[in-house]
mmCIF file of C-alpha atoms and ligand atoms in Angstrom:
data_model
loop_
_atom_site.group_PDB
_atom_site.id
_atom_site.type_symbol
_atom_site.label_atom_id
_atom_site.label_comp_id
_atom_site.label_asym_id
_atom_site.label_seq_id
_atom_site.Cartn_x
_atom_site.Cartn_y
_atom_site.Cartn_z
ATOM 1 C CA MET A 1 -67.297 67.656 75.279
ATOM 2 C CA LYS A 2 -67.661 71.410 74.348
ATOM 3 C CA ARG A 3 -67.186 72.354 77.947
ATOM 4 C CA ARG A 4 -63.880 70.414 78.194
ATOM 5 C CA ARG A 5 -62.518 72.156 75.234
ATOM 6 C CA LEU A 6 -63.409 75.740 76.501
ATOM 7 C CA PRO A 7 -60.232 76.149 78.707
ATOM 8 C CA ILE A 8 -58.081 75.054 75.705
ATOM 9 C CA VAL A 9 -59.670 77.492 73.330
ATOM 10 C CA LEU A 10 -59.365 80.305 76.023
ATOM 11 C CA SER A 11 -55.729 79.595 76.558
ATOM 12 C CA PHE A 12 -54.995 79.740 72.828
ATOM 13 C CA ALA A 13 -56.843 83.065 72.618
ATOM 14 C CA ALA A 14 -54.971 84.389 75.574
ATOM 15 C CA VAL A 15 -51.538 83.440 74.014
ATOM 16 C CA LEU A 16 -52.551 85.096 70.664
ATOM 17 C CA PHE A 17 -54.059 88.150 72.408
ATOM 18 C CA LEU A 18 -51.541 88.932 75.092
ATOM 19 C CA PRO A 19 -48.576 89.942 72.961
ATOM 20 C CA GLY A 20 -50.783 92.348 71.012
ATOM 21 C CA ALA A 21 -52.088 93.886 74.242
ATOM 22 C CA ALA A 22 -48.740 94.106 75.749
ATOM 23 C CA TRP A 23 -47.244 95.766 72.648
ATOM 24 C CA ALA A 24 -49.730 98.541 73.005
ATOM 25 C CA ASP A 25 -48.372 99.501 76.420
ATOM 26 C CA LEU A 26 -44.721 98.718 76.045
ATOM 27 C CA PRO A 27 -42.503 101.792 75.757
ATOM 28 C CA MET A 28 -39.719 99.698 74.234
ATOM 29 C CA THR A 29 -40.142 97.127 71.497
ATOM 30 C CA TYR A 30 -37.807 96.021 68.758
ATOM 31 C CA LEU A 31 -40.523 94.461 66.720
ATOM 32 C CA ILE A 32 -42.070 97.797 65.710
ATOM 33 C CA THR A 33 -39.347 100.164 64.535
ATOM 34 C CA ASN A 34 -38.897 103.665 63.116
ATOM 35 C CA GLY A 35 -36.071 104.932 61.028
ATOM 36 C CA SER A 36 -33.533 103.646 58.688
ATOM 37 C CA ALA A 37 -31.115 102.266 61.290
ATOM 38 C CA ALA A 38 -33.788 99.996 62.784
ATOM 39 C CA ASN A 39 -36.233 99.079 60.032
ATOM 40 C CA PRO A 40 -33.956 96.604 58.207
ATOM 41 C CA LEU A 41 -33.182 95.001 61.543
ATOM 42 C CA ALA A 42 -36.980 94.520 62.325
ATOM 43 C CA HIS A 43 -37.544 93.055 58.822
ATOM 44 C CA LEU A 44 -34.775 90.586 59.446
ATOM 45 C CA GLY A 45 -36.164 89.761 62.830
ATOM 46 C CA TRP A 46 -39.697 89.176 61.504
ATOM 47 C CA GLY A 47 -38.313 87.249 58.549
ATOM 48 C CA LEU A 48 -36.162 84.916 60.556
ATOM 49 C CA MET A 49 -39.068 84.431 63.030
ATOM 50 C CA GLY A 50 -41.503 83.520 60.191
ATOM 51 C CA LEU A 51 -38.902 81.139 58.723
ATOM 52 C CA SER A 52 -38.442 79.433 62.206
ATOM 53 C CA VAL A 53 -42.168 79.111 62.715
ATOM 54 C CA PHE A 54 -42.552 77.626 59.187
ATOM 55 C CA VAL A 55 -39.722 74.991 59.908
ATOM 56 C CA ILE A 56 -41.329 74.092 63.431
ATOM 57 C CA VAL A 57 -44.789 73.652 61.869
ATOM 58 C CA PHE A 58 -43.413 71.690 58.906
ATOM 59 C CA ILE A 59 -41.400 69.260 61.089
ATOM 60 C CA ALA A 60 -44.252 68.900 63.597
ATOM 61 C CA LEU A 61 -46.645 67.923 60.751
ATOM 62 C CA ALA A 62 -44.151 65.539 59.345
ATOM 63 C CA VAL A 63 -43.781 63.895 62.819
ATOM 64 C CA LEU A 64 -47.592 63.744 63.287
ATOM 65 C CA ILE A 65 -48.013 62.196 59.873
ATOM 66 C CA GLY A 66 -45.403 59.642 60.790
ATOM 67 C CA ILE A 67 -47.077 58.727 63.927
ATOM 68 C CA TRP A 68 -50.434 58.488 62.228
ATOM 69 C CA ARG A 69 -49.126 56.259 59.626
ATOM 70 C CA GLY A 70 -47.196 54.104 62.095
ATOM 71 C CA ARG A 71 -50.446 53.345 63.904
ATOM 72 C CA ARG A 72 -51.172 50.808 61.096
ATOM 73 C CA SER A 73 -49.858 47.677 62.467
ATOM 74 C CA TRP A 74 -46.147 47.568 61.689
ATOM 75 C CA PRO A 75 -44.484 44.125 61.566
ATOM 76 C CA MET A 76 -42.427 43.362 64.721
ATOM 77 C CA ASP A 77 -39.603 40.904 65.207
ATOM 78 C CA ALA A 78 -39.396 38.287 67.804
ATOM 79 C CA ALA A 79 -37.963 40.743 70.450
ATOM 80 C CA GLY A 80 -40.859 43.166 69.825
ATOM 81 C CA ARG A 81 -38.849 45.772 67.894
ATOM 82 C CA PRO A 82 -40.236 47.179 64.614
ATOM 83 C CA LYS A 83 -39.003 45.112 61.700
ATOM 84 C CA LEU A 84 -37.025 46.816 58.861
ATOM 85 C CA LEU A 85 -39.032 46.391 55.765
ATOM 86 C CA PRO A 86 -37.188 45.253 52.592
ATOM 87 C CA GLY A 87 -37.453 47.878 49.921
ATOM 88 C CA VAL A 88 -38.017 50.898 52.203
ATOM 89 C CA ASN A 89 -35.020 53.266 51.927
ATOM 90 C CA ALA A 90 -35.037 56.316 54.226
ATOM 91 C CA ALA A 91 -31.715 57.702 52.961
ATOM 92 C CA PRO A 92 -33.196 60.113 50.294
ATOM 93 C CA PHE A 93 -35.303 61.797 52.968
ATOM 94 C CA VAL A 94 -32.257 62.266 55.153
ATOM 95 C CA VAL A 95 -30.403 63.777 52.191
ATOM 96 C CA ILE A 96 -33.362 66.098 51.268
ATOM 97 C CA GLY A 97 -33.717 67.228 54.901
ATOM 98 C CA VAL A 98 -29.994 68.068 55.212
ATOM 99 C CA CYS A 99 -29.991 69.917 51.831
ATOM 100 C CA VAL A 100 -33.083 72.066 52.698
ATOM 101 C CA SER A 101 -31.587 72.887 56.138
ATOM 102 C CA ILE A 102 -28.267 74.057 54.554
ATOM 103 C CA VAL A 103 -30.113 76.216 52.004
ATOM 104 C CA LEU A 104 -32.265 77.840 54.685
ATOM 105 C CA LEU A 105 -29.423 78.441 57.081
ATOM 106 C CA PHE A 106 -27.041 79.681 54.473
ATOM 107 C CA GLY A 107 -29.825 82.038 53.109
ATOM 108 C CA SER A 108 -30.461 83.292 56.658
ATOM 109 C CA ALA A 109 -26.796 83.954 57.243
ATOM 110 C CA VAL A 110 -26.365 85.918 53.917
ATOM 111 C CA TRP A 111 -29.516 87.934 54.639
ATOM 112 C CA THR A 112 -28.185 88.784 58.143
ATOM 113 C CA PHE A 113 -24.661 89.734 56.801
ATOM 114 C CA PHE A 114 -26.237 92.092 54.184
ATOM 115 C CA THR A 115 -28.617 93.687 56.630
ATOM 116 C CA LEU A 116 -25.848 94.320 59.182
ATOM 117 C CA ALA A 117 -23.652 95.803 56.447
ATOM 118 C CA HIS A 118 -26.451 98.021 55.319
ATOM 119 C CA VAL A 119 -27.274 99.533 58.761
ATOM 120 C CA SER A 120 -23.588 100.009 59.620
ATOM 121 C CA GLN A 121 -23.437 103.266 57.835
ATOM 122 C CA PRO A 122 -26.001 106.126 57.609
ATOM 123 C CA PRO A 123 -27.513 106.898 54.147
ATOM 124 C CA LYS A 124 -25.963 110.403 54.203
ATOM 125 C CA ASP A 125 -23.512 112.290 56.337
ATOM 126 C CA PRO A 126 -25.035 112.920 59.788
ATOM 127 C CA ALA A 127 -26.191 116.554 60.388
ATOM 128 C CA ILE A 128 -25.596 116.163 64.148
ATOM 129 C CA THR A 129 -22.782 114.671 66.113
ATOM 130 C CA LEU A 130 -23.417 113.892 69.857
ATOM 131 C CA ASP A 131 -20.956 112.752 72.489
ATOM 132 C CA VAL A 132 -22.826 110.507 74.829
ATOM 133 C CA THR A 133 -20.877 109.758 78.072
ATOM 134 C CA ALA A 134 -22.279 106.929 80.173
ATOM 135 C CA HIS A 135 -21.940 107.331 83.959
ATOM 136 C CA GLN A 136 -23.267 105.212 86.845
ATOM 137 C CA TRP A 137 -26.214 105.811 86.362
ATOM 138 C CA TRP A 138 -26.998 108.543 83.894
ATOM 139 C CA TRP A 139 -26.184 109.767 80.370
ATOM 140 C CA GLU A 140 -24.297 112.984 79.708
ATOM 141 C CA VAL A 141 -25.095 114.285 76.299
ATOM 142 C CA GLU A 142 -22.864 116.879 74.518
ATOM 143 C CA TYR A 143 -23.936 118.356 71.254
ATOM 144 C CA LYS A 144 -20.754 118.657 69.285
ATOM 145 C CA HIS A 145 -21.862 119.950 65.968
ATOM 146 C CA TYR A 146 -25.181 120.612 64.170
ATOM 147 C CA GLY A 147 -24.847 121.225 60.384
ATOM 148 C CA GLN A 148 -22.117 123.902 59.977
ATOM 149 C CA LYS A 149 -22.565 124.994 63.479
ATOM 150 C CA LEU A 150 -19.839 124.124 65.987
ATOM 151 C CA ARG A 151 -21.262 125.692 69.158
ATOM 152 C CA THR A 152 -21.648 123.059 71.874
ATOM 153 C CA PHE A 153 -23.674 122.643 74.992
ATOM 154 C CA VAL A 154 -24.234 119.748 77.481
ATOM 155 C CA THR A 155 -27.429 118.199 78.648
ATOM 156 C CA ALA A 156 -28.457 114.808 80.237
ATOM 157 C CA ASN A 157 -30.644 111.857 79.696
ATOM 158 C CA GLU A 158 -32.850 113.530 76.956
ATOM 159 C CA ILE A 159 -31.697 113.678 73.359
ATOM 160 C CA HIS A 160 -33.552 115.906 70.962
ATOM 161 C CA VAL A 161 -33.109 115.342 67.255
ATOM 162 C CA PRO A 162 -34.760 116.582 64.060
ATOM 163 C CA VAL A 163 -36.965 114.068 62.209
ATOM 164 C CA GLY A 164 -35.406 112.514 59.089
ATOM 165 C CA GLU A 165 -31.809 113.469 59.822
ATOM 166 C CA PRO A 166 -29.131 110.855 60.609
ATOM 167 C CA VAL A 167 -27.444 111.604 63.997
ATOM 168 C CA ARG A 168 -23.916 110.353 64.751
ATOM 169 C CA VAL A 169 -23.382 109.276 68.368
ATOM 170 C CA ARG A 170 -19.954 108.833 69.810
ATOM 171 C CA LEU A 171 -20.169 106.692 72.921
ATOM 172 C CA ILE A 172 -17.691 107.369 75.745
ATOM 173 C CA GLY A 173 -17.372 105.137 78.833
ATOM 174 C CA THR A 174 -16.165 106.428 82.212
ATOM 175 C CA ASP A 175 -16.587 103.783 84.808
ATOM 176 C CA VAL A 176 -17.886 100.304 83.810
ATOM 177 C CA ILE A 177 -19.374 98.875 80.598
ATOM 178 C CA HIS A 178 -22.810 100.243 79.713
ATOM 179 C CA SER A 179 -24.860 99.649 76.550
ATOM 180 C CA PHE A 180 -26.789 102.316 74.560
ATOM 181 C CA TRP A 181 -30.043 101.073 73.042
ATOM 182 C CA ALA A 182 -33.306 102.624 71.936
ATOM 183 C CA PRO A 183 -34.802 99.559 70.260
ATOM 184 C CA GLU A 184 -37.315 101.441 68.050
ATOM 185 C CA LEU A 185 -34.490 103.443 66.512
ATOM 186 C CA PHE A 186 -31.220 101.416 66.415
ATOM 187 C CA GLY A 187 -29.394 98.291 67.564
ATOM 188 C CA LYS A 188 -27.409 98.068 70.720
ATOM 189 C CA MET A 189 -23.918 99.514 71.085
ATOM 190 C CA ASP A 190 -21.777 98.942 74.139
ATOM 191 C CA VAL A 191 -20.032 101.906 75.846
ATOM 192 C CA ILE A 192 -16.647 100.759 76.962
ATOM 193 C CA PRO A 193 -14.180 102.702 79.098
ATOM 194 C CA GLY A 194 -11.007 103.572 77.177
ATOM 195 C CA GLN A 195 -12.570 103.306 73.753
ATOM 196 C CA THR A 196 -15.047 105.499 71.738
ATOM 197 C CA ASN A 197 -17.714 103.485 69.970
ATOM 198 C CA ILE A 198 -19.595 105.145 67.165
ATOM 199 C CA THR A 199 -23.243 104.454 66.136
ATOM 200 C CA TRP A 200 -26.030 106.342 64.397
ATOM 201 C CA PHE A 201 -29.776 106.532 64.153
ATOM 202 C CA GLU A 202 -32.472 108.416 62.322
ATOM 203 C CA ALA A 203 -36.034 109.017 63.563
ATOM 204 C CA GLY A 204 -38.460 108.497 60.719
ATOM 205 C CA LYS A 205 -41.338 110.269 62.537
ATOM 206 C CA ALA A 206 -41.784 112.643 65.394
ATOM 207 C CA GLY A 207 -42.297 111.137 68.868
ATOM 208 C CA VAL A 208 -40.648 110.284 72.168
ATOM 209 C CA TYR A 209 -38.597 107.030 72.063
ATOM 210 C CA ARG A 210 -37.423 105.364 75.277
ATOM 211 C CA GLY A 211 -33.792 104.001 75.505
ATOM 212 C CA GLN A 212 -32.179 101.905 78.101
ATOM 213 C CA CYS A 213 -28.787 100.740 79.301
ATOM 214 C CA THR A 214 -28.779 97.052 78.415
ATOM 215 C CA GLU A 215 -25.474 95.935 79.955
ATOM 216 C CA PHE A 216 -25.693 95.201 83.618
ATOM 217 C CA CYS A 217 -23.674 97.975 85.290
ATOM 218 C CA GLY A 218 -24.590 97.839 89.020
ATOM 219 C CA LEU A 219 -27.377 98.700 91.455
ATOM 220 C CA GLN A 220 -29.286 101.105 89.399
ATOM 221 C CA HIS A 221 -28.767 99.521 85.945
ATOM 222 C CA ALA A 222 -32.547 99.232 85.454
ATOM 223 C CA HIS A 223 -32.843 103.056 86.232
ATOM 224 C CA MET A 224 -30.536 104.123 83.555
ATOM 225 C CA ALA A 225 -32.907 105.115 80.863
ATOM 226 C CA PHE A 226 -32.959 107.953 78.399
ATOM 227 C CA HIS A 227 -35.469 109.475 75.969
ATOM 228 C CA ILE A 228 -34.949 110.508 72.401
ATOM 229 C CA VAL A 229 -37.327 113.291 71.378
ATOM 230 C CA ALA A 230 -37.673 113.503 67.548
ATOM 231 C CA GLN A 231 -39.047 116.808 66.495
ATOM 232 C CA PRO A 232 -39.793 118.544 63.175
ATOM 233 C CA PRO A 233 -36.571 120.378 62.042
ATOM 234 C CA ALA A 234 -37.952 123.886 62.857
ATOM 235 C CA LYS A 235 -38.936 122.859 66.412
ATOM 236 C CA PHE A 236 -35.617 121.143 66.949
ATOM 237 C CA HIS A 237 -33.766 124.286 65.812
ATOM 238 C CA GLN A 238 -35.714 126.284 68.342
ATOM 239 C CA TRP A 239 -34.825 123.784 71.072
ATOM 240 C CA TRP A 240 -31.137 123.777 70.045
ATOM 241 C CA THR A 241 -30.986 127.627 70.108
ATOM 242 C CA HIS A 242 -32.699 127.745 73.577
ATOM 243 C CA GLN A 243 -30.230 125.161 74.911
ATOM 244 C CA LEU A 244 -27.305 127.344 73.861
ATOM 245 C CA ALA A 245 -28.436 130.188 75.951
ATOM 246 C CA ASP A 246 -27.186 130.590 79.580
ATOM 247 C CA ALA A 247 -29.747 130.356 82.506
ATOM 248 C CA LYS A 248 -31.910 133.435 83.154
ATOM 249 C CA GLN A 249 -31.315 135.209 86.456
ATOM 250 C CA PRO A 250 -33.929 134.431 89.001
ATOM 251 C CA VAL A 251 -36.466 137.218 89.631
ATOM 252 C CA SER A 252 -38.491 136.439 92.738
ATOM 253 C CA PRO A 253 -36.763 136.837 96.071
ATOM 254 C CA GLN A 254 -37.505 133.163 96.855
ATOM 255 C CA ALA A 255 -35.806 131.934 93.739
ATOM 256 C CA GLN A 256 -32.918 134.385 94.374
ATOM 257 C CA HIS A 257 -32.437 132.917 97.856
ATOM 258 C CA GLY A 258 -32.827 129.363 96.276
ATOM 259 C CA GLU A 259 -29.915 130.204 93.911
ATOM 260 C CA ARG A 260 -27.647 131.234 96.803
ATOM 261 C CA VAL A 261 -28.504 127.862 98.571
ATOM 262 C CA PHE A 262 -27.895 126.033 95.312
ATOM 263 C CA LEU A 263 -24.477 127.720 94.782
ATOM 264 C CA HIS A 264 -23.346 126.767 98.313
ATOM 265 C CA HIS A 265 -24.820 123.118 98.403
ATOM 266 C CA CYS A 266 -25.113 121.913 94.799
ATOM 267 C CA ALA A 267 -22.815 123.779 92.446
ATOM 268 C CA ILE A 268 -19.726 121.683 93.372
ATOM 269 C CA CYS A 269 -21.318 118.871 91.362
ATOM 270 C CA HIS A 270 -23.703 120.553 89.004
ATOM 271 C CA THR A 271 -23.309 123.211 86.318
ATOM 272 C CA VAL A 272 -25.826 125.981 85.672
ATOM 273 C CA ARG A 273 -24.287 128.173 82.930
ATOM 274 C CA GLY A 274 -24.719 131.881 83.856
ATOM 275 C CA ALA A 275 -25.605 131.262 87.570
ATOM 276 C CA GLY A 276 -23.764 133.099 90.440
ATOM 277 C CA SER A 277 -21.332 135.832 90.316
ATOM 278 C CA PRO A 278 -17.559 135.965 89.547
ATOM 279 C CA ASP A 279 -16.982 134.921 93.118
ATOM 280 C CA ILE A 280 -18.952 131.755 93.068
ATOM 281 C CA VAL A 281 -20.236 129.861 89.997
ATOM 282 C CA ALA A 282 -21.959 126.574 89.313
ATOM 283 C CA MET A 283 -19.501 124.615 87.236
ATOM 284 C CA GLY A 284 -19.550 121.144 88.823
ATOM 285 C CA LYS A 285 -19.047 118.257 86.378
ATOM 286 C CA LEU A 286 -19.969 115.225 88.646
ATOM 287 C CA GLY A 287 -23.608 115.398 88.007
ATOM 288 C CA PRO A 288 -25.926 116.418 85.143
ATOM 289 C CA ASP A 289 -25.798 119.992 83.725
ATOM 290 C CA LEU A 290 -28.889 121.671 85.105
ATOM 291 C CA THR A 291 -28.878 124.903 82.996
ATOM 292 C CA HIS A 292 -32.159 123.940 81.282
ATOM 293 C CA LEU A 293 -33.480 121.405 83.782
ATOM 294 C CA MET A 294 -37.106 122.258 83.303
ATOM 295 C CA SER A 295 -36.981 121.530 79.563
ATOM 296 C CA ARG A 296 -36.517 117.846 80.527
ATOM 297 C CA HIS A 297 -39.439 115.578 81.246
ATOM 298 C CA TRP A 298 -37.669 113.154 83.653
ATOM 299 C CA LEU A 299 -35.358 113.095 86.647
ATOM 300 C CA GLY A 300 -32.764 110.492 87.453
ATOM 301 C CA ALA A 301 -32.301 109.234 84.012
ATOM 302 C CA GLY A 302 -35.947 108.232 83.429
ATOM 303 C CA THR A 303 -36.599 107.195 86.946
ATOM 304 C CA VAL A 304 -39.290 109.631 87.938
ATOM 305 C CA PRO A 305 -41.231 112.377 86.089
ATOM 306 C CA ASN A 306 -40.004 116.067 86.469
ATOM 307 C CA THR A 307 -42.812 117.279 88.617
ATOM 308 C CA THR A 308 -42.625 119.759 91.633
ATOM 309 C CA GLY A 309 -43.145 116.904 93.988
ATOM 310 C CA TYR A 310 -40.609 114.512 92.594
ATOM 311 C CA LEU A 311 -38.095 117.387 92.126
ATOM 312 C CA ALA A 312 -38.382 118.322 95.793
ATOM 313 C CA ALA A 313 -38.105 114.693 96.867
ATOM 314 C CA TRP A 314 -35.034 114.340 94.622
ATOM 315 C CA VAL A 315 -33.244 117.343 95.972
ATOM 316 C CA GLU A 316 -34.071 116.352 99.643
ATOM 317 C CA ASN A 317 -33.231 112.701 99.452
ATOM 318 C CA ALA A 318 -32.349 111.314 96.000
ATOM 319 C CA GLN A 319 -31.108 108.096 97.744
ATOM 320 C CA SER A 320 -34.627 107.226 98.694
ATOM 321 C CA ILE A 321 -35.617 107.265 94.961
ATOM 322 C CA LYS A 322 -32.436 105.687 93.427
ATOM 323 C CA PRO A 323 -30.278 104.223 96.155
ATOM 324 C CA GLY A 324 -26.558 103.981 95.440
ATOM 325 C CA ILE A 325 -26.261 107.120 93.284
ATOM 326 C CA ALA A 326 -23.482 109.674 93.743
ATOM 327 C CA MET A 327 -25.838 112.352 94.902
ATOM 328 C CA PRO A 328 -25.805 112.552 98.690
ATOM 329 C CA THR A 329 -28.789 113.215 100.934
ATOM 330 C CA MET A 330 -28.991 116.982 101.299
ATOM 331 C CA ASP A 331 -29.216 118.493 104.724
ATOM 332 C CA LEU A 332 -31.536 121.431 103.909
ATOM 333 C CA THR A 333 -34.084 123.154 106.083
ATOM 334 C CA ASN A 334 -37.689 123.219 104.759
ATOM 335 C CA ARG A 335 -37.225 126.865 103.756
ATOM 336 C CA GLN A 336 -33.920 126.067 101.882
ATOM 337 C CA LEU A 337 -35.508 123.089 100.116
ATOM 338 C CA LEU A 338 -38.598 125.049 98.953
ATOM 339 C CA ASP A 339 -36.407 127.979 97.782
ATOM 340 C CA VAL A 340 -33.983 125.658 95.922
ATOM 341 C CA VAL A 341 -36.898 124.010 94.184
ATOM 342 C CA ALA A 342 -38.341 127.421 93.330
ATOM 343 C CA TYR A 343 -34.974 128.305 91.842
ATOM 344 C CA LEU A 344 -34.582 125.022 89.921
ATOM 345 C CA GLN A 345 -37.975 125.634 88.360
ATOM 346 C CA THR A 346 -36.822 128.843 86.799
ATOM 347 C CA LEU A 347 -34.210 126.888 84.764
ATOM 348 C CA ASN A 348 -36.414 126.325 81.800
HETATM 349 CU CU1 CUA B 401 -25.568 101.329 82.650
HETATM 350 CU CU2 CUA B 401 -26.640 99.071 82.790
#
């Protein structure tokens, strides 16, 4: 008998254990949150799930008790159907059941309305405003203002923020509908061409939070990720100051040659502030701003890590990593490729 029960026990253990094991590895979960824009939503989610489980268990028990009691021989009529017994009135149970359901559903609705109203506005005026523009398939991020400072710069796919400060995000659509979501930090907000949607978030503790486009937007929808890097305010300020600076001039002959190749092959689509000469500059707007490329941890909107190997592969043939993107396959010689990569790696 024990042996027959073993598979059942193991299955239950697996069902209980798997979500826990999976959570530990998942970069995106909305059940463990951080920050004042997401925590109330997680509490609501857990609360509604607990309530649902309670209702299911309660109803299942009631059905089981009914079946158990029905086993005692119920009188049947001549046609073999259960006889209605005089004096047994089920109406009060129906009324009680309907009333309990109404109270629980109404309570859930009120709780949901209050929670959504609560997270619709930040607790204080945001210190930072970002314009996030969604493209197929990457995120352009423009820092519009930070405290009293109005100096701006543009980066891509990696958003740095100070811990404990609300950040306002203005979402701008360019091509199709995308959706901006970092589940540990805030609820989803669609990015719709022709309209600017506004959301906000606040990271309660330092860390790297993964975000993802959650509206199907074409071939590379799944590779349209981003990262939010929450840092202590002093570190964030350091990062912000560094991002404002132009790119440094390359020093080594290899990187200098790489810059010339870059200006002729890549600058039509990419910006590197401070690169080139008055005759030829890198001011392209089609692709991500690369002024501080090496300060970013990922390439291709979270598709591959920013290592030398992946960077070279990306420059040479980005289509092999992310088919369908706007970046064409570059026709570079080995020498040109190595030198461009050497140049890009000076953009720290
Ligand atoms: Cu952008 Cu899906």
